[in-house]
Short mmCIF file of C-alpha atoms in Angstrom, two decimals:
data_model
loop_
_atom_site.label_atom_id
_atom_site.label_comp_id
_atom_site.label_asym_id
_atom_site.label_seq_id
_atom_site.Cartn_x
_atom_site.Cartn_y
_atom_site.Cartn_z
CA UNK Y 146 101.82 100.42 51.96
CA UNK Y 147 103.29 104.11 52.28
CA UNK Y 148 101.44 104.89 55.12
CA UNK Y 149 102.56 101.60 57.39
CA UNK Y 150 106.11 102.07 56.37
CA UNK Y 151 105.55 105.62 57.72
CA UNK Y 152 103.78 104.32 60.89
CA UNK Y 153 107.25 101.82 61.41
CA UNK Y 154 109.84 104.70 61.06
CA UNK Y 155 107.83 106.91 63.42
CA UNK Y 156 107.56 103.84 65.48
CA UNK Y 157 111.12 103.76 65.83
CA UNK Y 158 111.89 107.37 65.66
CA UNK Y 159 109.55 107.26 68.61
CA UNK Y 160 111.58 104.74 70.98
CA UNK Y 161 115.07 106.65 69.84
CA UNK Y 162 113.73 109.84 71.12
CA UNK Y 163 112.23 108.00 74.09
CA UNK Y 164 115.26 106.20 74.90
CA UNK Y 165 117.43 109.29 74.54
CA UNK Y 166 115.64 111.40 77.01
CA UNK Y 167 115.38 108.17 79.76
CA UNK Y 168 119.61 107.79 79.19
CA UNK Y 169 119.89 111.76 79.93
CA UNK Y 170 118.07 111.00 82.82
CA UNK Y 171 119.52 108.24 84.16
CA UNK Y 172 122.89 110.04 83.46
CA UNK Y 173 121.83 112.45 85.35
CA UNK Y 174 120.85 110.12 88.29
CA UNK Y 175 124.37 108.52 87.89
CA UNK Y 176 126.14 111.47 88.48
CA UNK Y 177 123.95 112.68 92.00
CA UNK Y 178 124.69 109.35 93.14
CA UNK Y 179 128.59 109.68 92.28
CA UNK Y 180 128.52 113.12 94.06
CA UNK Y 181 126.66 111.96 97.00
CA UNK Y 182 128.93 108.87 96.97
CA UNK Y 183 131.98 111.65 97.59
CA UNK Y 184 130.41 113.57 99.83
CA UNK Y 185 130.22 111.33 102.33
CA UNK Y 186 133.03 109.85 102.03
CA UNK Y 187 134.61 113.39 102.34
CA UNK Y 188 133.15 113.62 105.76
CA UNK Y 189 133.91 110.28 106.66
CA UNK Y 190 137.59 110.96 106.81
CA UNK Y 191 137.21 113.79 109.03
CA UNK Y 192 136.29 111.99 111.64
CA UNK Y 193 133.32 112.96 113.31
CA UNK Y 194 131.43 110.81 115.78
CA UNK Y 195 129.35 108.23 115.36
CA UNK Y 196 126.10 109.22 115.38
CA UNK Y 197 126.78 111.80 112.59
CA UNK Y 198 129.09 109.17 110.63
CA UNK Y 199 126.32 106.30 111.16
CA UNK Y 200 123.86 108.04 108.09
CA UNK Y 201 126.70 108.94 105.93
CA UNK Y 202 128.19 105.08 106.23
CA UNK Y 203 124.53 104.30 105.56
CA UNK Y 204 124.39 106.58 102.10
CA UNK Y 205 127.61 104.76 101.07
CA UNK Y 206 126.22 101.23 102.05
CA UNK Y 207 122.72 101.96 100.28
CA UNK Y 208 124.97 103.85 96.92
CA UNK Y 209 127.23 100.58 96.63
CA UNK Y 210 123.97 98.10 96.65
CA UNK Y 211 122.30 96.68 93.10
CA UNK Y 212 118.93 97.08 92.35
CA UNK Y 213 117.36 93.16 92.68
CA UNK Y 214 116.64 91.27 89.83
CA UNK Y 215 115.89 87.98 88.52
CA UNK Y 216 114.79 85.88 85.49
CA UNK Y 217 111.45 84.21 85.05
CA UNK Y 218 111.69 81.06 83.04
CA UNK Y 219 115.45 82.24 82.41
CA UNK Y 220 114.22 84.33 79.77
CA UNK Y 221 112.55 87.56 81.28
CA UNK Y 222 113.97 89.93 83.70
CA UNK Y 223 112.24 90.56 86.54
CA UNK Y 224 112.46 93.80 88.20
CA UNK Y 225 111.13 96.99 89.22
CA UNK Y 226 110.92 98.00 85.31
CA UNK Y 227 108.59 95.20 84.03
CA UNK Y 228 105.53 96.82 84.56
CA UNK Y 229 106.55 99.82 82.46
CA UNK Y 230 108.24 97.93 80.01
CA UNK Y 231 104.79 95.88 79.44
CA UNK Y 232 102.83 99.02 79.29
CA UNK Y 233 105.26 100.11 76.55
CA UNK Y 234 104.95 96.94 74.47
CA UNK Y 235 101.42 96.41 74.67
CA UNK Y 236 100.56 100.58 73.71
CA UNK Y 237 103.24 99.83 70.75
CA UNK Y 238 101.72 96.76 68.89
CA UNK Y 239 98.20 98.71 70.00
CA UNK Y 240 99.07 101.59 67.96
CA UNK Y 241 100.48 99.62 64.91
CA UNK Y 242 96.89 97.29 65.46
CA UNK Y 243 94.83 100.63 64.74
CA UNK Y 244 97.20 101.63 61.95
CA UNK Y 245 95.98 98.21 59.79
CA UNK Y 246 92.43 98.64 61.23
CA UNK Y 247 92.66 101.94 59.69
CA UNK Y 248 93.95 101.00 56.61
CA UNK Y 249 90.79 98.82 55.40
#
């Protein structure tokens, strides 16, 4: 019994450290994207000519867009982050599976 309440706070200690470093990240990623987002509209208002203007109208166009998403059966999100999000889930109850096979 010791030994599978240790396996379910590592378990957990496992997704809080893994969550942490993806939030830095994405943090991270927010703040290029706020930067970039200035930057061209910084040159924007100096008024260049179009064909230097057309890719910075086309960072702010792409930096104002949401990813797509949608719901499967109105219960599971569907995007670009399912497949990792499965991978996660099944190597999760995988590992607790060999901690009880382990066990007998």
């Amino acid at each position: 019994m010791i030994s599978h309440s240790t396996g379910v706070i590592t378990w957990i200690a496992k997704a809080l450290v893994i969550e942490a470093f993806v939030g830095n990240a994405m943090a991270g990623l927010y703040t290029g994207v706020r930067a970039s987002r200035t930057a061209a509209s910084i040159f924007l208002g100096r008024r260049h000519d179009v064909a230097t203007t057309r890719p910075a109208k086309n960072a702010l166009r792409l930096s104002n867009s949401r990813p797509c998403g949608f719901k499967a059966l109105g219960a599971l999100t569907v995007d670009a982050a399912l497949p990792l999000r499965l991978a996660a889930l099944v190597g999760s109850y995988t590992v607790v599976l060999l901690q009880f096979a382990l066990q007998k």
